[in-house]
Amino acid sequence: MRIGPASPSLVLSGGGARAAYQVGFLRGLVRQFPTATFPVITGVSAGAINAAHLANCTKAAPESVERLVELWASLTVEQVFRTDLLSIGSHMLTWALRLISGDRFGSRSSAFRGMLDTKPLRQFLHRALETPDGRLRGIEENLRSGWLDAIGITTTNYATGQSVTWVEGRDVVDWERPGRRSRLTTLTVDHVLASCALPLLFPGVRIEQRWHGDGGVQLNAPLSPALHLGSDRILAVSTRYTPTSAEADHPTTEGYPPPATIVGLLLDAIFLDMLDSDAQVLRRINSVIRLAPDIGGSKLRPVDLLLVRPSQDLGLLANEYEHELPSVFRFMMRGLGTERTRRADLIATLLFQPGYIARLIEIGERDAIDRHDQIARFLSAPGAGEESGPSG
């Protein structure tokens, strides 16, 4: 399937609560360009929530995005995972007993599938996606109407280690590459929930007899699902801020880094860094194709990419809102050393609280307004996109 140069695709990366930035950016985009459409939408991790909503909502783009803004604005940590002392304490105790017993203590118990209980997130997704039975029926309606060609949501198969992109669309052909593959399916809440299942923190989700977790774990080419679905123009919205040289050299902690810093770096490596790396590869391939379009006797054409990043560091910003976390969970985070570092990426991933989310939506919307001319060129003229930083 090839959707053609006039129809850009939308790629939404992960980042936990930082995916609220994507919502703000989309709000700013559709307010300036209300007729903009994205026939192919792909999402991973928290970006899968946004992708699923956009593909499932049968209303016009401005109304669909505004509904997504309302959903994120009403979100709290308690709607993502249980934060009470009984839930968190029992999970921690069970994990500790498993470690000291050599995995003899209740190894088959569901309590060991994640350190946090995400039943509230499942309930939230059912409400947000307006599905009593879990099936995203709006996708089928949008496919029939013609504006949507395909949506892809990526998970990680824990049993095989493969990256699996679950696709619902028209005239889609399966693909398979080393370590990654696609599966044609009817998308459900389970696919979205699995894509969001942070390793160890959130329990995996069973899909077709296999346990699946966060799609960012093994997806080393985040742009590939959109490319396989026929895209040759891609708008990718990242949640990763690119620091200046001076900012990058400035230490965020003194002495030996606390666990919060190390875990945050690992989460960024999984969810944020791969998109930048894939964009660099695509840019190099584009350069080769422009120099030699007839390589191998086949007509190749470059892929037009506009990569959007936040104009502010969303991880550092999370420090200002740590106090919004529920007391028990905040106490646990401080036990990991969050007060001893300016690098709050772990908190930023889990900070599903109104103040922080509202700030991210505001930043995203302002970034879209500030980049009006660049977005206008990209939407109207194939070849006008560029791999770009926050200032364009």
PDB file of C-alpha atoms in Angstrom, residues 10 22-23 25-39 41 50 53-70 142 145 147 379:
ATOM      1  CA  LEU A  10       1.875  10.391  11.774  1.00  0.00           C
ATOM      2  CA  GLN A  22       2.153  15.170  21.541  1.00  0.00           C
ATOM      3  CA  VAL A  23      -1.451  16.006  22.383  1.00  0.00           C
ATOM      4  CA  PHE A  25       1.340  19.733  19.535  1.00  0.00           C
ATOM      5  CA  LEU A  26      -1.541  18.095  17.660  1.00  0.00           C
ATOM      6  CA  ARG A  27      -3.948  20.618  19.159  1.00  0.00           C
ATOM      7  CA  GLY A  28      -1.822  23.482  17.904  1.00  0.00           C
ATOM      8  CA  LEU A  29      -1.506  21.795  14.497  1.00  0.00           C
ATOM      9  CA  VAL A  30      -5.218  21.159  13.879  1.00  0.00           C
ATOM     10  CA  ARG A  31      -6.188  24.608  15.127  1.00  0.00           C
ATOM     11  CA  GLN A  32      -3.958  26.095  12.435  1.00  0.00           C
ATOM     12  CA  PHE A  33      -4.608  23.420   9.797  1.00  0.00           C
ATOM     13  CA  PRO A  34      -8.083  21.997  10.540  1.00  0.00           C
ATOM     14  CA  THR A  35      -8.244  20.013   7.293  1.00  0.00           C
ATOM     15  CA  ALA A  36      -4.963  18.148   7.895  1.00  0.00           C
ATOM     16  CA  THR A  37      -5.343  14.368   7.850  1.00  0.00           C
ATOM     17  CA  PHE A  38      -2.981  11.460   8.464  1.00  0.00           C
ATOM     18  CA  PRO A  39      -4.124   8.308   6.626  1.00  0.00           C
ATOM     19  CA  ILE A  41      -0.912   6.478  12.086  1.00  0.00           C
ATOM     20  CA  ASN A  50      -2.815   8.822  21.238  1.00  0.00           C
ATOM     21  CA  HIS A  53      -7.692   7.483  19.916  1.00  0.00           C
ATOM     22  CA  LEU A  54      -7.051   9.374  16.674  1.00  0.00           C
ATOM     23  CA  ALA A  55      -7.705   6.287  14.546  1.00  0.00           C
ATOM     24  CA  ASN A  56     -10.744   5.210  16.575  1.00  0.00           C
ATOM     25  CA  CYS A  57     -12.527   8.565  16.912  1.00  0.00           C
ATOM     26  CA  THR A  58     -15.084   9.095  14.128  1.00  0.00           C
ATOM     27  CA  LYS A  59     -15.284  12.862  14.539  1.00  0.00           C
ATOM     28  CA  ALA A  60     -13.392  15.493  12.524  1.00  0.00           C
ATOM     29  CA  ALA A  61      -9.730  16.023  13.400  1.00  0.00           C
ATOM     30  CA  PRO A  62     -10.138  19.228  15.482  1.00  0.00           C
ATOM     31  CA  GLU A  63     -12.912  17.675  17.574  1.00  0.00           C
ATOM     32  CA  SER A  64     -11.032  14.387  17.908  1.00  0.00           C
ATOM     33  CA  VAL A  65      -7.871  16.102  19.136  1.00  0.00           C
ATOM     34  CA  GLU A  66      -9.842  18.305  21.526  1.00  0.00           C
ATOM     35  CA  ARG A  67     -11.418  15.194  23.016  1.00  0.00           C
ATOM     36  CA  LEU A  68      -7.920  13.722  23.420  1.00  0.00           C
ATOM     37  CA  VAL A  69      -6.822  16.892  25.222  1.00  0.00           C
ATOM     38  CA  GLU A  70      -9.766  16.574  27.611  1.00  0.00           C
ATOM     39  CA  ASN A 142     -12.895   5.290   9.592  1.00  0.00           C
ATOM     40  CA  SER A 145     -15.050   6.302   5.229  1.00  0.00           C
ATOM     41  CA  TRP A 147      -9.699   8.986   5.442  1.00  0.00           C
ATOM     42  CA  LEU A 379       1.796  19.711   4.717  1.00  0.00           C
TER      43      LEU A 379
END
